Amino acid sequence: MAPTLKPLGNTLRVIEWDELPASVREIRDGFDPLADGVLMAHQVAWLQIHAAIKVAAKGRRTGITFAEALDDTIKAASRRSAGGDNVYYIGDTKEKGLEFVGYCAKLARVIAQAQGQGVSGIEEFLFEDQDENGRTRHITSYRIRFASGFQITALSSRPANIRGLQGKVVIDEAAFHQDVQGVLDAATALLIWGGEIAIISSQNGRANPFNLLIIDIEDGRYGEDAVVFRVTFDDAVGNGLYERVCLMKRWTPTAEGKRKWYAKIRSGYGARKAAMREELDAIPRDGNGVCIPGIWIDQAMVQGRKVLRLALDSDFVSQPMEQREAYVEDWIARYLLPELAKLDPNLRHVFAQDYARHRDFSIAGPMCIEQDMRRSVPFVIEMHNVPTRQQTQIVWTMIRRLPRRSGGAMDATGSGETFAEYTADEFGSSVHQVKLSRAWYGLWMPKLIQAHEDGVIDYPADADLGADVRAIEEIDGIPLITALRRQDLKDPDLQRHGDFAVFLVLAWFATLNLSAPMEFQSAGRRDSFNSLRDFGGDVSGFGSVGGGNDFGGYV
């Protein structure tokens, strides 16, 4: 048995085997990863690829991550002269990191014993990470160390200083990281120091940066030292996946058992055929806007309508209040008032806002109800890094000047709650303060989708707005805005998070929850009103409503 290396001084604790995920504990004792026939053909094919960047687009549970763990264990256990190096694993969850390092630790026992060298247990420690501004944080991480001097480290979240890592970096389920593009951009910087990058993931939409990376590599944009490898669930089944499952579960493999097992996995997706093809066949869905096809979005866009953008520098908030107000008043006069003057005074208008202060765009604007009940967005206001006081100037100016104002809806979730409350105080109960939630989206987002399908909604033609609407994706049966943030197409330094889509569903909600004073004109007092006096009855309660309105024509 290979000797166990003593834990380093910064080790918090050594992970016990019974703390590891079930997928690791199920690996039977005596398992020899180096034996012939242990790896399936597609796993061997993945390991035979030698490239600075190699990307695996895989179906779920095809065993690519396990094969990668074996390759990385051999690399870390080897001397530098034999190609040894450090390995850093970055998963999309902490649990994935523990699973990966658990695989490596299990495999390391066999490999280290074969080499007659030592290996540590699984050590939990704090990885010191420093961002580009010099701020330091500590990331809970796991590692196993080898007598070669190299180690495998699984980081529980994406390090800010990923560019500073030396060795091989493995990014697992890359399409599901919070900042997919940021992870990929940072990882490619490692190539400067001769590092290697292995990127493994199932698909998560056609427009996801992971899928776009695949397209770029296949188009030759990353040169000859970048390779894409594809393996589907059916590939794995053909290469013996069912038999491997039987081996791990101690089942007896049969042809009938294999047929039922395969059918059960496929039928488990029910009517979600697109999700099945994405997760099992590695075919990305029609982008993250799968709920609203691109053709519906294109049909809803109207050329010539304005998107009014105000993006401010971070130092704007430090200016005196008088200067800030004057600057925004000038912006309102130049851009907003001319658009408000174009609104049809005969149509009812509502308003909506998806509030944001720093990271995302704050989107506001009107929606009018046409005579044929079509909903139209005549213009859109986009604000980025605009202080709340100045957002108030802009939004309240818009609200006050809306013809036949019939209410509105505002995002009252998180930081938007206070602004929505102040606006309701100013304009009354016609302002709906909406707490965005899965339940609310589940009720109202399908109505917005139906509006696109029926062709009864339109808005300005703009690539960023279209991308926001495409960010509506069905998640566990509910149409939601995906967590993925995208680069703004006009300014790549800015990020978008489906902001216009949230505005749009709020505005649609407002048009179905109209709240405005009733307009009427008295037809005069009826003769029946005077006849009541002939009976000597008390008519003091007839013909008036609080506020002095004349209801004489109704009695």
mmCIF file with all atom_site columns, C-alpha atoms in Angstrom, residues 395-471:
data_model
loop_
_atom_site.group_PDB
_atom_site.id
_atom_site.type_symbol
_atom_site.label_atom_id
_atom_site.label_alt_id
_atom_site.label_comp_id
_atom_site.label_asym_id
_atom_site.label_entity_id
_atom_site.label_seq_id
_atom_site.pdbx_PDB_ins_code
_atom_site.Cartn_x
_atom_site.Cartn_y
_atom_site.Cartn_z
_atom_site.occupancy
_atom_site.B_iso_or_equiv
_atom_site.pdbx_formal_charge
_atom_site.auth_seq_id
_atom_site.auth_comp_id
_atom_site.auth_asym_id
_atom_site.auth_atom_id
_atom_site.pdbx_PDB_model_num
ATOM 1  C CA . VAL A 1 395 ? -39.250 57.803 -14.826 1.00 0.00 ? 395 VAL A CA 1
ATOM 2  C CA . TRP A 1 396 ? -41.534 60.288 -13.066 1.00 0.00 ? 396 TRP A CA 1
ATOM 3  C CA . THR A 1 397 ? -41.277 62.704 -15.993 1.00 0.00 ? 397 THR A CA 1
ATOM 4  C CA . MET A 1 398 ? -42.387 59.903 -18.289 1.00 0.00 ? 398 MET A CA 1
ATOM 5  C CA . ILE A 1 399 ? -45.260 58.858 -16.024 1.00 0.00 ? 399 ILE A CA 1
ATOM 6  C CA . ARG A 1 400 ? -46.625 62.390 -15.648 1.00 0.00 ? 400 ARG A CA 1
ATOM 7  C CA . ARG A 1 401 ? -46.745 62.931 -19.408 1.00 0.00 ? 401 ARG A CA 1
ATOM 8  C CA . LEU A 1 402 ? -48.380 59.674 -20.480 1.00 0.00 ? 402 LEU A CA 1
ATOM 9  C CA . PRO A 1 403 ? -51.701 60.291 -22.300 1.00 0.00 ? 403 PRO A CA 1
ATOM 10 C CA . ARG A 1 404 ? -54.690 58.590 -20.653 1.00 0.00 ? 404 ARG A CA 1
ATOM 11 C CA . ARG A 1 405 ? -52.429 57.023 -18.057 1.00 0.00 ? 405 ARG A CA 1
ATOM 12 C CA . SER A 1 406 ? -54.007 53.765 -16.934 1.00 0.00 ? 406 SER A CA 1
ATOM 13 C CA . GLY A 1 407 ? -51.593 52.456 -14.349 1.00 0.00 ? 407 GLY A CA 1
ATOM 14 C CA . GLY A 1 408 ? -48.252 50.742 -14.296 1.00 0.00 ? 408 GLY A CA 1
ATOM 15 C CA . ALA A 1 409 ? -46.165 47.917 -12.845 1.00 0.00 ? 409 ALA A CA 1
ATOM 16 C CA . MET A 1 410 ? -42.761 48.141 -11.197 1.00 0.00 ? 410 MET A CA 1
ATOM 17 C CA . ASP A 1 411 ? -40.254 45.586 -10.029 1.00 0.00 ? 411 ASP A CA 1
ATOM 18 C CA . ALA A 1 412 ? -40.484 45.678 -6.221  1.00 0.00 ? 412 ALA A CA 1
ATOM 19 C CA . THR A 1 413 ? -37.975 42.879 -5.682  1.00 0.00 ? 413 THR A CA 1
ATOM 20 C CA . GLY A 1 414 ? -34.790 43.557 -3.730  1.00 0.00 ? 414 GLY A CA 1
ATOM 21 C CA . SER A 1 415 ? -33.337 47.009 -4.382  1.00 0.00 ? 415 SER A CA 1
ATOM 22 C CA . GLY A 1 416 ? -36.332 47.961 -6.545  1.00 0.00 ? 416 GLY A CA 1
ATOM 23 C CA . GLU A 1 417 ? -38.750 47.811 -3.611  1.00 0.00 ? 417 GLU A CA 1
ATOM 24 C CA . THR A 1 418 ? -38.039 51.295 -2.259  1.00 0.00 ? 418 THR A CA 1
ATOM 25 C CA . PHE A 1 419 ? -38.255 53.016 -5.644  1.00 0.00 ? 419 PHE A CA 1
ATOM 26 C CA . ALA A 1 420 ? -41.519 51.216 -6.444  1.00 0.00 ? 420 ALA A CA 1
ATOM 27 C CA . GLU A 1 421 ? -42.941 52.247 -3.074  1.00 0.00 ? 421 GLU A CA 1
ATOM 28 C CA . TYR A 1 422 ? -41.969 55.903 -3.531  1.00 0.00 ? 422 TYR A CA 1
ATOM 29 C CA . THR A 1 423 ? -43.511 55.904 -7.005  1.00 0.00 ? 423 THR A CA 1
ATOM 30 C CA . ALA A 1 424 ? -46.736 54.414 -5.642  1.00 0.00 ? 424 ALA A CA 1
ATOM 31 C CA . ASP A 1 425 ? -46.770 57.131 -2.957  1.00 0.00 ? 425 ASP A CA 1
ATOM 32 C CA . GLU A 1 426 ? -46.452 59.747 -5.690  1.00 0.00 ? 426 GLU A CA 1
ATOM 33 C CA . PHE A 1 427 ? -48.949 58.348 -8.214  1.00 0.00 ? 427 PHE A CA 1
ATOM 34 C CA . GLY A 1 428 ? -51.316 56.284 -6.089  1.00 0.00 ? 428 GLY A CA 1
ATOM 35 C CA . SER A 1 429 ? -52.580 52.733 -6.053  1.00 0.00 ? 429 SER A CA 1
ATOM 36 C CA . SER A 1 430 ? -52.544 52.540 -9.858  1.00 0.00 ? 430 SER A CA 1
ATOM 37 C CA . VAL A 1 431 ? -48.859 51.620 -9.498  1.00 0.00 ? 431 VAL A CA 1
ATOM 38 C CA . HIS A 1 432 ? -48.585 47.861 -9.039  1.00 0.00 ? 432 HIS A CA 1
ATOM 39 C CA . GLN A 1 433 ? -45.590 46.899 -6.895  1.00 0.00 ? 433 GLN A CA 1
ATOM 40 C CA . VAL A 1 434 ? -44.683 43.442 -8.184  1.00 0.00 ? 434 VAL A CA 1
ATOM 41 C CA . LYS A 1 435 ? -42.584 40.946 -6.224  1.00 0.00 ? 435 LYS A CA 1
ATOM 42 C CA . LEU A 1 436 ? -41.008 38.874 -8.963  1.00 0.00 ? 436 LEU A CA 1
ATOM 43 C CA . SER A 1 437 ? -40.971 35.160 -8.142  1.00 0.00 ? 437 SER A CA 1
ATOM 44 C CA . ARG A 1 438 ? -41.232 31.767 -9.804  1.00 0.00 ? 438 ARG A CA 1
ATOM 45 C CA . ALA A 1 439 ? -44.955 31.708 -9.050  1.00 0.00 ? 439 ALA A CA 1
ATOM 46 C CA . TRP A 1 440 ? -45.497 35.169 -10.593 1.00 0.00 ? 440 TRP A CA 1
ATOM 47 C CA . TYR A 1 441 ? -43.449 34.314 -13.678 1.00 0.00 ? 441 TYR A CA 1
ATOM 48 C CA . GLY A 1 442 ? -45.328 31.028 -13.963 1.00 0.00 ? 442 GLY A CA 1
ATOM 49 C CA . LEU A 1 443 ? -48.626 32.955 -14.150 1.00 0.00 ? 443 LEU A CA 1
ATOM 50 C CA . TRP A 1 444 ? -47.663 35.898 -16.348 1.00 0.00 ? 444 TRP A CA 1
ATOM 51 C CA . MET A 1 445 ? -44.762 34.849 -18.563 1.00 0.00 ? 445 MET A CA 1
ATOM 52 C CA . PRO A 1 446 ? -46.931 32.362 -20.536 1.00 0.00 ? 446 PRO A CA 1
ATOM 53 C CA . LYS A 1 447 ? -49.256 35.274 -21.394 1.00 0.00 ? 447 LYS A CA 1
ATOM 54 C CA . LEU A 1 448 ? -46.321 37.227 -22.829 1.00 0.00 ? 448 LEU A CA 1
ATOM 55 C CA . ILE A 1 449 ? -45.224 34.184 -24.820 1.00 0.00 ? 449 ILE A CA 1
ATOM 56 C CA . GLN A 1 450 ? -48.773 33.775 -26.144 1.00 0.00 ? 450 GLN A CA 1
ATOM 57 C CA . ALA A 1 451 ? -48.799 37.450 -27.148 1.00 0.00 ? 451 ALA A CA 1
ATOM 58 C CA . HIS A 1 452 ? -45.748 36.850 -29.330 1.00 0.00 ? 452 HIS A CA 1
ATOM 59 C CA . GLU A 1 453 ? -47.274 33.734 -30.845 1.00 0.00 ? 453 GLU A CA 1
ATOM 60 C CA . ASP A 1 454 ? -50.517 35.614 -31.610 1.00 0.00 ? 454 ASP A CA 1
ATOM 61 C CA . GLY A 1 455 ? -48.600 38.573 -33.010 1.00 0.00 ? 455 GLY A CA 1
ATOM 62 C CA . VAL A 1 456 ? -50.335 41.160 -30.787 1.00 0.00 ? 456 VAL A CA 1
ATOM 63 C CA . ILE A 1 457 ? -47.251 42.860 -29.345 1.00 0.00 ? 457 ILE A CA 1
ATOM 64 C CA . ASP A 1 458 ? -44.538 45.050 -30.864 1.00 0.00 ? 458 ASP A CA 1
ATOM 65 C CA . TYR A 1 459 ? -41.498 47.008 -29.690 1.00 0.00 ? 459 TYR A CA 1
ATOM 66 C CA . PRO A 1 460 ? -38.393 48.747 -31.077 1.00 0.00 ? 460 PRO A CA 1
ATOM 67 C CA . ALA A 1 461 ? -36.146 46.770 -33.417 1.00 0.00 ? 461 ALA A CA 1
ATOM 68 C CA . ASP A 1 462 ? -32.912 46.408 -31.446 1.00 0.00 ? 462 ASP A CA 1
ATOM 69 C CA . ALA A 1 463 ? -30.452 43.520 -31.176 1.00 0.00 ? 463 ALA A CA 1
ATOM 70 C CA . ASP A 1 464 ? -29.987 43.887 -27.401 1.00 0.00 ? 464 ASP A CA 1
ATOM 71 C CA . LEU A 1 465 ? -33.734 43.917 -26.776 1.00 0.00 ? 465 LEU A CA 1
ATOM 72 C CA . GLY A 1 466 ? -34.090 40.809 -28.913 1.00 0.00 ? 466 GLY A CA 1
ATOM 73 C CA . ALA A 1 467 ? -31.322 39.051 -26.973 1.00 0.00 ? 467 ALA A CA 1
ATOM 74 C CA . ASP A 1 468 ? -33.104 39.910 -23.722 1.00 0.00 ? 468 ASP A CA 1
ATOM 75 C CA . VAL A 1 469 ? -36.352 38.343 -24.925 1.00 0.00 ? 469 VAL A CA 1
ATOM 76 C CA . ARG A 1 470 ? -34.423 35.243 -26.006 1.00 0.00 ? 470 ARG A CA 1
ATOM 77 C CA . ALA A 1 471 ? -33.213 34.942 -22.393 1.00 0.00 ? 471 ALA A CA 1
#
